[in-house]
Coordinates of C-alpha atoms in Angstrom, one line a residue:
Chain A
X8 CA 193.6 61.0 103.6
X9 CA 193.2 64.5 101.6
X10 CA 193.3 62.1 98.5
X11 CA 190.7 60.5 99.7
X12 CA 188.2 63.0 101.0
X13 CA 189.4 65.3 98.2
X14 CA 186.1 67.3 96.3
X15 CA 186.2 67.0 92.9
X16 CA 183.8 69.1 90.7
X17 CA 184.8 66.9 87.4
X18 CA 183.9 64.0 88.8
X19 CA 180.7 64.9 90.4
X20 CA 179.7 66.4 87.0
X21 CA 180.8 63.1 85.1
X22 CA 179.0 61.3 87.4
X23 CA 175.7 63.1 86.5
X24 CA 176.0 63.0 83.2
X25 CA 176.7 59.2 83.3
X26 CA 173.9 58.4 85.6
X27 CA 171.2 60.7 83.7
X28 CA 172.3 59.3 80.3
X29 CA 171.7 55.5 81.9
X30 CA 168.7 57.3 83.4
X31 CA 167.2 58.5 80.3
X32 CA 168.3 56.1 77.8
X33 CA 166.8 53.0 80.3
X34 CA 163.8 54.7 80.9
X35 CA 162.2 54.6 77.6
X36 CA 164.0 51.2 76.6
X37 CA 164.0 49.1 79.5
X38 CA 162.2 50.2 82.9
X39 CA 159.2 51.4 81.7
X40 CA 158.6 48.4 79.0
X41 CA 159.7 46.1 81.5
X42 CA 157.7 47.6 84.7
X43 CA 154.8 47.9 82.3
X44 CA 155.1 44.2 80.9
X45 CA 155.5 42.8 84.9
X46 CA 151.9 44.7 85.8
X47 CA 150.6 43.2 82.7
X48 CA 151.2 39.7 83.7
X49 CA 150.3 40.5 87.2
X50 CA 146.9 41.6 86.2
X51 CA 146.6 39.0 83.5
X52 CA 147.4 36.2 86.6
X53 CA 145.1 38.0 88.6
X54 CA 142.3 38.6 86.4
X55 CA 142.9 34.8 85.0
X56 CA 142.5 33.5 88.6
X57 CA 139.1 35.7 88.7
X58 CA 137.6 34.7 86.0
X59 CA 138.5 31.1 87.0
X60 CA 136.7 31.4 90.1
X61 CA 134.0 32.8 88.6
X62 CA 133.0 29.8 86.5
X63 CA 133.9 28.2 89.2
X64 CA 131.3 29.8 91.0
X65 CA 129.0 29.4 87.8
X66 CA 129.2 26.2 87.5
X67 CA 128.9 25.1 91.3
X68 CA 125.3 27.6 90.8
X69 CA 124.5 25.9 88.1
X70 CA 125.0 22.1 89.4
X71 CA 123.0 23.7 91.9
X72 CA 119.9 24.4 90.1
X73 CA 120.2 21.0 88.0
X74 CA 120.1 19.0 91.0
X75 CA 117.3 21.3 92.1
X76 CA 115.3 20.9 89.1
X77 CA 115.8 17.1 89.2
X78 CA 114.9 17.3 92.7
X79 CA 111.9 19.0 91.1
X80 CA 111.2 17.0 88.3
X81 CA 111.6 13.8 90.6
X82 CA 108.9 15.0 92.9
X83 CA 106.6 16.2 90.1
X84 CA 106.8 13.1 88.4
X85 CA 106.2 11.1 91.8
X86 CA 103.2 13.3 92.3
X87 CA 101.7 12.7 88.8
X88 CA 102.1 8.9 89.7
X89 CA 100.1 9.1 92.5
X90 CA 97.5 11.7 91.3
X91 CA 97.0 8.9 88.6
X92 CA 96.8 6.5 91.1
X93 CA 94.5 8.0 92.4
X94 CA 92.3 8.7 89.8
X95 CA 92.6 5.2 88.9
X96 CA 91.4 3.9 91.8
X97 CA 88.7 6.6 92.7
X98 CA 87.6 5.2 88.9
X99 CA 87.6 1.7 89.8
X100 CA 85.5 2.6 92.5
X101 CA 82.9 4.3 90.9
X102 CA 83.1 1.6 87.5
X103 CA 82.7 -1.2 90.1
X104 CA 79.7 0.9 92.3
X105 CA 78.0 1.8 89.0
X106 CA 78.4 -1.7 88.2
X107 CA 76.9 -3.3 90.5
X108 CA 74.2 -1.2 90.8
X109 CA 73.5 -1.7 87.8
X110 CA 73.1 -5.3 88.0
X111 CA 71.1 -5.6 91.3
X112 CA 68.8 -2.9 89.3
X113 CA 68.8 -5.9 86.5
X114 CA 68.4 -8.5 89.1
X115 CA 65.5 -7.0 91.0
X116 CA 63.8 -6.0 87.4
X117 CA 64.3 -9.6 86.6
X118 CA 62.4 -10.6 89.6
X119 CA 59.8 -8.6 88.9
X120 CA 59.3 -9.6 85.9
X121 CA 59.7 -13.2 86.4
X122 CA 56.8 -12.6 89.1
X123 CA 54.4 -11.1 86.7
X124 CA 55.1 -13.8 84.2
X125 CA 54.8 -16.4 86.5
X126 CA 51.7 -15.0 87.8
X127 CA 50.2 -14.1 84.2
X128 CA 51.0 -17.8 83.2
X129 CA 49.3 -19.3 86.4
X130 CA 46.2 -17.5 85.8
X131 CA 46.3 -18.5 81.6
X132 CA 47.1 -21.9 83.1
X133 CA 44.1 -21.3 85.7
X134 CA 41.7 -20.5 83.0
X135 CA 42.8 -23.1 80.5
X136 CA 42.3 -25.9 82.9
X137 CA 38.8 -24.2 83.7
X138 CA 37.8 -24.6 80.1
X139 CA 39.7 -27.9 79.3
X140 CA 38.0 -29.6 81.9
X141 CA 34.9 -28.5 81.3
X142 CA 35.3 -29.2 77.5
X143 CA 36.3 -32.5 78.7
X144 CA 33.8 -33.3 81.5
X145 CA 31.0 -31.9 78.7
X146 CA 32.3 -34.9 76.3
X147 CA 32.3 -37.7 79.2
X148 CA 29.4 -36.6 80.8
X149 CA 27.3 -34.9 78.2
X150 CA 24.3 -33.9 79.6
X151 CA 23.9 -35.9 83.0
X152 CA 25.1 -32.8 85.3
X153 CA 23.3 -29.4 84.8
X154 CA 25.7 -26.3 84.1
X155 CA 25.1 -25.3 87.5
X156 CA 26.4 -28.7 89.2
X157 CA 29.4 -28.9 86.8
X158 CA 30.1 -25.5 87.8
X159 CA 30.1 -26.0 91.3
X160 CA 32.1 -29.4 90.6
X161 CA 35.0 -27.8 89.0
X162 CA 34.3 -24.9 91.5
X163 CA 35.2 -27.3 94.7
X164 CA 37.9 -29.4 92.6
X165 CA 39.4 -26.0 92.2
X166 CA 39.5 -24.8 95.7
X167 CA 41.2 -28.2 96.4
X168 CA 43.5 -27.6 93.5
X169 CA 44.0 -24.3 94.9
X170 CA 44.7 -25.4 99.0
X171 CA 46.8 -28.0 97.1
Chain B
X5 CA 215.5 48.2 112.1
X6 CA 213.2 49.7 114.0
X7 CA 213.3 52.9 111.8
X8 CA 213.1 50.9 109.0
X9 CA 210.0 49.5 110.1
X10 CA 208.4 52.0 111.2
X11 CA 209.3 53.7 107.4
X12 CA 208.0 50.7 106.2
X13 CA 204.7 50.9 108.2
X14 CA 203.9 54.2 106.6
X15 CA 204.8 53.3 103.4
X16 CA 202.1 50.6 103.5
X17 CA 199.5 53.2 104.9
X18 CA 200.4 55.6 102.1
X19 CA 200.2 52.8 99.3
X20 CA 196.8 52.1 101.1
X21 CA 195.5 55.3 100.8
X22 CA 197.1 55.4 97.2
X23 CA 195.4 52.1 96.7
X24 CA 191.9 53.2 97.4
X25 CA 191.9 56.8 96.0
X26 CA 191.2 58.2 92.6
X27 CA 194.2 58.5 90.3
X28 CA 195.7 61.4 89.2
X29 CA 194.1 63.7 86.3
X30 CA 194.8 61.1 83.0
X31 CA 193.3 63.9 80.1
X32 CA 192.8 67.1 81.3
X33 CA 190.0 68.4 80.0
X34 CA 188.3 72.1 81.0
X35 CA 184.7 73.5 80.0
X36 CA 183.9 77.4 80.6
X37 CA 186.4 76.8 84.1
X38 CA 185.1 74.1 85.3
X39 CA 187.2 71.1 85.5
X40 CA 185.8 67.7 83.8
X41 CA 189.1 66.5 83.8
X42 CA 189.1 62.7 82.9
X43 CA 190.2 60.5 86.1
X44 CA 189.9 56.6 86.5
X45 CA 186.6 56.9 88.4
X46 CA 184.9 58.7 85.4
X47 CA 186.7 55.8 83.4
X48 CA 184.9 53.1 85.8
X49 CA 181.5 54.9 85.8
X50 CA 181.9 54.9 81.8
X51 CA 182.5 51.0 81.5
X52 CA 179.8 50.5 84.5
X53 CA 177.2 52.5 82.2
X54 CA 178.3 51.2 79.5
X55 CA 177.8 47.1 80.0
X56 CA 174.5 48.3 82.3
X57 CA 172.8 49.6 79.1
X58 CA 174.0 46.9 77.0
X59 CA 172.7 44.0 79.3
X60 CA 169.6 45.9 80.0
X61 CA 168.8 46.6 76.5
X62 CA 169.9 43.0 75.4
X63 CA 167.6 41.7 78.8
X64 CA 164.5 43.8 77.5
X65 CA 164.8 43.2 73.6
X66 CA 161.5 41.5 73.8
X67 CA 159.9 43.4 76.4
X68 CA 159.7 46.2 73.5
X69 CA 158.3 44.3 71.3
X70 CA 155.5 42.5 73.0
X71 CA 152.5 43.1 75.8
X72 CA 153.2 40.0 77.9
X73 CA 156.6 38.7 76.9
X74 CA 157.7 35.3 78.8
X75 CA 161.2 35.9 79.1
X76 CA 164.1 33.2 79.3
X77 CA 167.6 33.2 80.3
X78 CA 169.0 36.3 80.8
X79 CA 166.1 38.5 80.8
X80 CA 164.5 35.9 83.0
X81 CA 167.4 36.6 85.7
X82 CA 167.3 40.6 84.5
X83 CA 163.6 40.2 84.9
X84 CA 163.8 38.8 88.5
X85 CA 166.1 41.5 89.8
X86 CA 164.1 44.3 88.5
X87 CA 160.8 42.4 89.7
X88 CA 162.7 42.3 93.4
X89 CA 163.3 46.2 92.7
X90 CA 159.6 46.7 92.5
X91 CA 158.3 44.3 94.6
X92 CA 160.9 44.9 97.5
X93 CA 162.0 48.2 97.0
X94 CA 158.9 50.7 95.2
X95 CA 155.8 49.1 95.8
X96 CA 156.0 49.2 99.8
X97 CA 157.7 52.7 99.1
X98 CA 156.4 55.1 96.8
X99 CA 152.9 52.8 96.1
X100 CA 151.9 50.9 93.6
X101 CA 150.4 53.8 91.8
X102 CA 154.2 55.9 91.3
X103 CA 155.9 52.7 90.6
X104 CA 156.2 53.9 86.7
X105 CA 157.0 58.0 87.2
X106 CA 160.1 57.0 90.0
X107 CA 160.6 53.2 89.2
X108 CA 163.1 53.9 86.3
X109 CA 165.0 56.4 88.6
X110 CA 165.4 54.4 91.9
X111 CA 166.0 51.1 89.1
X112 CA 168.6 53.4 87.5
X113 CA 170.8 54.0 91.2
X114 CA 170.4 50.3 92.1
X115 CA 171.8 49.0 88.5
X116 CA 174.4 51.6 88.2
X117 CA 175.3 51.3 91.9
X118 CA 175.4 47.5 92.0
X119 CA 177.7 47.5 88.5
X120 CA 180.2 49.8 89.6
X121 CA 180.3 47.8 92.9
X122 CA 181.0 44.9 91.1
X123 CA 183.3 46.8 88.8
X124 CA 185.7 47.2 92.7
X125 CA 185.8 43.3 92.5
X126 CA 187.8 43.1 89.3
X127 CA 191.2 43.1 90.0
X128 CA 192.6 44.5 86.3
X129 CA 191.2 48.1 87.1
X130 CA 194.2 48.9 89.0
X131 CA 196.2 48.4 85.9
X132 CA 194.6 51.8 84.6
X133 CA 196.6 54.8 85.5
X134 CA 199.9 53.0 86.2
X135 CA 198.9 51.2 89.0
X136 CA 196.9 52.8 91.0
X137 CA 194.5 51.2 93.1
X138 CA 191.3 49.1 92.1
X139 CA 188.9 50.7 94.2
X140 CA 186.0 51.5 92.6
X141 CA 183.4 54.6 91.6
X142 CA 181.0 54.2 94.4
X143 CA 184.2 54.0 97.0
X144 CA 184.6 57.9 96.0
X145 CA 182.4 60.5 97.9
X146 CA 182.2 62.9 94.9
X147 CA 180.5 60.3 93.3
X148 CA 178.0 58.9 95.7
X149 CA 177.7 62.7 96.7
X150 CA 176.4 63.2 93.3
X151 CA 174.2 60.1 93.7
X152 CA 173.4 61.5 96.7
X153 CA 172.7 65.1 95.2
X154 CA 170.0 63.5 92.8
X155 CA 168.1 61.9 95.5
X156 CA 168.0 65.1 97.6
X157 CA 166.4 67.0 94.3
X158 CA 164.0 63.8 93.7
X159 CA 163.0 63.8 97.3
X160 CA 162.1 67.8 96.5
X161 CA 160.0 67.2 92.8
X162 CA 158.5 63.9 94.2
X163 CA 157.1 65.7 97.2
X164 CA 156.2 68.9 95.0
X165 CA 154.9 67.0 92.4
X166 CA 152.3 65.3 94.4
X167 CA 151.1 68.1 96.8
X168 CA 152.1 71.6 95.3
X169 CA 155.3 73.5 95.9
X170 CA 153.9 75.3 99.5
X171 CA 152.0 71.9 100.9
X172 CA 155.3 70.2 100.5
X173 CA 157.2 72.4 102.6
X174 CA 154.6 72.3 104.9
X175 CA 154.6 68.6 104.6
X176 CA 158.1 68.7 106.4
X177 CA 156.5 68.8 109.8
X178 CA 153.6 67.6 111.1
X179 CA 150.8 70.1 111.8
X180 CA 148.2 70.1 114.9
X181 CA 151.3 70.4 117.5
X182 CA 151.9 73.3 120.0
X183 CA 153.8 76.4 119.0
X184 CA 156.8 75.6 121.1
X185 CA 157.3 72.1 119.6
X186 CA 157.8 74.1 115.9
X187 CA 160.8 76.0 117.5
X188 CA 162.6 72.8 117.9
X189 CA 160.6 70.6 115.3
X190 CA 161.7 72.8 112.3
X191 CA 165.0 73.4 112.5
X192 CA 165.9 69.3 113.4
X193 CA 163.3 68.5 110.0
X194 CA 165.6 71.1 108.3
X195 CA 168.1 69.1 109.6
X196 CA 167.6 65.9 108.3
X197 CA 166.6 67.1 105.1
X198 CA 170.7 67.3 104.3
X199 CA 171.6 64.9 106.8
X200 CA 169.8 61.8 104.8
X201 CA 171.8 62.5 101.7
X202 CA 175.1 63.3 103.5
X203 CA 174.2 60.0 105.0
X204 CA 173.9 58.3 101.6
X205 CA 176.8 59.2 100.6
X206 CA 179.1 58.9 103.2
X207 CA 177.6 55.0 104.2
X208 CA 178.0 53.8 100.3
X209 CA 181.3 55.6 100.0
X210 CA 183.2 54.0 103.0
X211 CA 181.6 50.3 102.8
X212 CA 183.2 50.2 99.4
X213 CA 186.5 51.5 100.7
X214 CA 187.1 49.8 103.6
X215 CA 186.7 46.6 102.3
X216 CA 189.9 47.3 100.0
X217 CA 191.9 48.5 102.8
X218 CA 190.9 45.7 104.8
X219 CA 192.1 43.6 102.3
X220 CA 195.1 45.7 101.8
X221 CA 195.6 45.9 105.7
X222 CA 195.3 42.2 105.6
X223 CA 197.6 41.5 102.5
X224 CA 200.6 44.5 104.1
X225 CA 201.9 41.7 106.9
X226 CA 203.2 39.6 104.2
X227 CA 205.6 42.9 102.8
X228 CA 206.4 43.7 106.0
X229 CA 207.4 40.2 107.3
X230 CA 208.2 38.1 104.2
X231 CA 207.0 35.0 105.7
X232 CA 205.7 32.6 103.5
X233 CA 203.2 31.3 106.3
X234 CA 202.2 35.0 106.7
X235 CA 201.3 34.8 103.0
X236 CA 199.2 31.8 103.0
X237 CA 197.3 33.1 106.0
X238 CA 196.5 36.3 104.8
X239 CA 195.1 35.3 100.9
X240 CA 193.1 32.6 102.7
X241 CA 191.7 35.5 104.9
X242 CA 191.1 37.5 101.4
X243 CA 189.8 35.1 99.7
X244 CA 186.9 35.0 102.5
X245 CA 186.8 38.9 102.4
X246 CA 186.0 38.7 98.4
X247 CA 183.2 37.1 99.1
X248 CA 182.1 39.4 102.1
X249 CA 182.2 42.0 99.5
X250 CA 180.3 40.5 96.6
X251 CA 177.5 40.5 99.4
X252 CA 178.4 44.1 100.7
X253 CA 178.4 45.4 97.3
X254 CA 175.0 44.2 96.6
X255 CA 173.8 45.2 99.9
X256 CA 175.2 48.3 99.5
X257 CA 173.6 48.9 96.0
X258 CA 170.2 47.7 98.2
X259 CA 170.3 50.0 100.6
X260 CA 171.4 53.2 99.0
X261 CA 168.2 52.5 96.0
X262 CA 165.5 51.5 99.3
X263 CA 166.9 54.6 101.7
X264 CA 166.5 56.6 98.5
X265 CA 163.1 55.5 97.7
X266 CA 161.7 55.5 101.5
X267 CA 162.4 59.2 101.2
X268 CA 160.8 59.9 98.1
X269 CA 158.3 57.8 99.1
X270 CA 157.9 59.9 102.7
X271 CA 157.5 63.3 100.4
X272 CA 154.7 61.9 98.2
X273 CA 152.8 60.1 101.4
X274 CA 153.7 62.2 104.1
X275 CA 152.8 60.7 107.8
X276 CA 151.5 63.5 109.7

């Protein structure tokens, strides 16, 4: 048992030496380079994994504000449709008002002027017949009837003519 | 007969004890009167430091060399270990942010540890020193006490290093309490301040002892009773116990490198 619980100074001191000599000569060479190169790759994983969420992200925003702006450009160009339907109509409106103003305006000028004519011609026609007849009546008769009587003559056949 | 068995008996226990203790002085060798004398333990820690560095330094060739190495093979399996070191054993420790200043000192005891461990497996180291016993390094006390020694100090510069040499003393015990509680709080901190390194050593010294003398224990029936059944019984039984040891002697190397670093990880983030 003494063998076995025996203190030995020697070993103790090898035992130092051999574990600060794997201490120090690991260290440098492989703990550190190796602790160093697992924190790298942890943060490269880690950052990797950020940044892929982050255009994640991006991209969901920006398919987003495309579908927006289609919703957008959809509505815009529905409402320009309609404004120029619209427009068209309120301008077929007014064409076809302006229109047919315009030709009742003709219609009723026509009117009048086919009344004055008509009237102008009736009295031309009035005052022909006057004279024609009496040019005529002048040849048959000659002198039999007095101005006065002829006068009177075409006078009544007038008023006849005229109740007629 | 019954004398001779009974001489028999205790010539087993003393080829036990033989089995499983250091071996005699093999080149004596003294520096200003102290004895460094070269014994088969200092011959094991030697070979144990010896393939460590090479496999390390083989493992970590590229790690040099480049920022983000993707390792293969070997320093893929080296990588993993030392990964479960940090992961396992620092980072839930000491934090995240002391992992470089005490990783390569708490990676240096598990290494070391775990290869001389393994070292006790190989049966060809008995053949050193005329035939002394196999057991290994970590199965002697002066060496895990020496272990155990450097742990105690770390504990000391960890704690120091992080709060100033008074605050870390005063770190020892947690303020805010009444007087009376100091009387009995200091000297059982005091206490525990050697009992966790006397602890250390003592646990990692006798698990890798008494798995050789149970082995030897279990192998002595056959000497004694020269049975052949005996035989076959008992190296079935050791075949089993090598086994049981490959997973104490990792276990062993675990607990001794986390116990370490939960105390140097208590000095620098002291719960009070």
């Amino acid at each position: 048992m003494e063998n076995l619980l025996r203190f030995d100074t020697g070993l103790m001191i090898w035992t130092w030496i051999t574990f600060i000599a794997v201490l120090v000569i690991l260290a440098t060479k492989a703990w550190k380079p190796m602790i160093k190169a697992l924190e790298n790759r942890e943060n490269f994983i880690r950052e990797s994994l950020e940044e892929a969420e982050a255009a994640r992200h991006e991209a969901d925003k920006v398919a987003a504000e495309y579908e927006v702006m289609v919703a957008k450009a959809r509505q815009e160009a529905q409402a320009i449709v309609s404004a120029g339907k619209e427009t068209a109509e309120r301008m077929k409106a007014e064409i076809l008002k302006e229109a047919q103003e315009k030709s009742a305006g003709i219609l009723r000028q026509a009117e009048v002027q086919i009344g004055t004519e008509r009237e102008k011609a009736i009295a031309e026609i009035r005052t022909q017949i006057v004279d024609i007849s009496m040019a005529a009546a002048e040849k048959i008769i000659a002198k039999s009837i007095t101005r006065e009587d002829n006068e009177r003559l075409i006078g009544d056949a007038l008023k006849e003519y005229g109740k007629n | 007969m019954a004398q001779g068995s009974h001489e028999a008996s205790t010539n087993i226990g003393d080829k036990i004890i033989e089995h499983v203790a250091n071996s005699d002085v093999m080149i004596h060798l003294e520096l200003f009167g102290i004895d460094l004398s070269i014994t088969k333990h200092v011959i094991m820690l030697w070979i144990a430091a010896g393939l460590l560095v090479t496999a390390a330094l083989y493992a970590t060739r590229r790690y040099r060399k480049e920022e983000r190495p993707v390792p293969s093979g070997f320093s893929n399996a080296f990588e993993y270990v030392v990964d479960f070191v940090r992961t396992g054993i620092l980072i839930p420790t000491v934090g995240k942010n002391h992992v470089l200043k005490w990783g390569p000192l708490v990676m240096s005891f598990f290494f070391l540890i775990l290869t001389v461990n393994f070292l006790g497996l190989m049966p060809f180291f008995n053949y050193i020193n005329h035939g002394h016993g196999g057991t290994t390094a970590t199965g002697n006390i002066n060496v895990t006490a020496a272990l155990a020694l450097i742990t105690f100090f770390a504990i000391i510069v960890a704690g120091i290093l992080e709060h100033g040499f008074f605050k870390h003393w005063k770190n020892l015990v947690p303020g805010g309490l009444p007087k009376a509680v100091y009387i009995i709080l200091i000297p059982i901190e005091i206490l525990s301040m050697f009992v966790r390194p006397f602890a250390l050593t003592m646990r990692l010294a006798a698990n890798m002892t008494a798995g050789h003398i149970a082995m030897l224990a279990i192998f002595a029936p056959i000497f004694l009773l020269h049975n052949a059944y005996v035989g076959v019984a008992s190296v079935t039984l050791n075949v089993g116990i090598t086994f049981l040891e490959i997973i104490v002697s990792i276990v062993q190397a675990y607990v001794f490198t986390l116990l370490s670093s939960v105390f140097i990880g208590q000095s620098i983030h002291p719960h009070h």
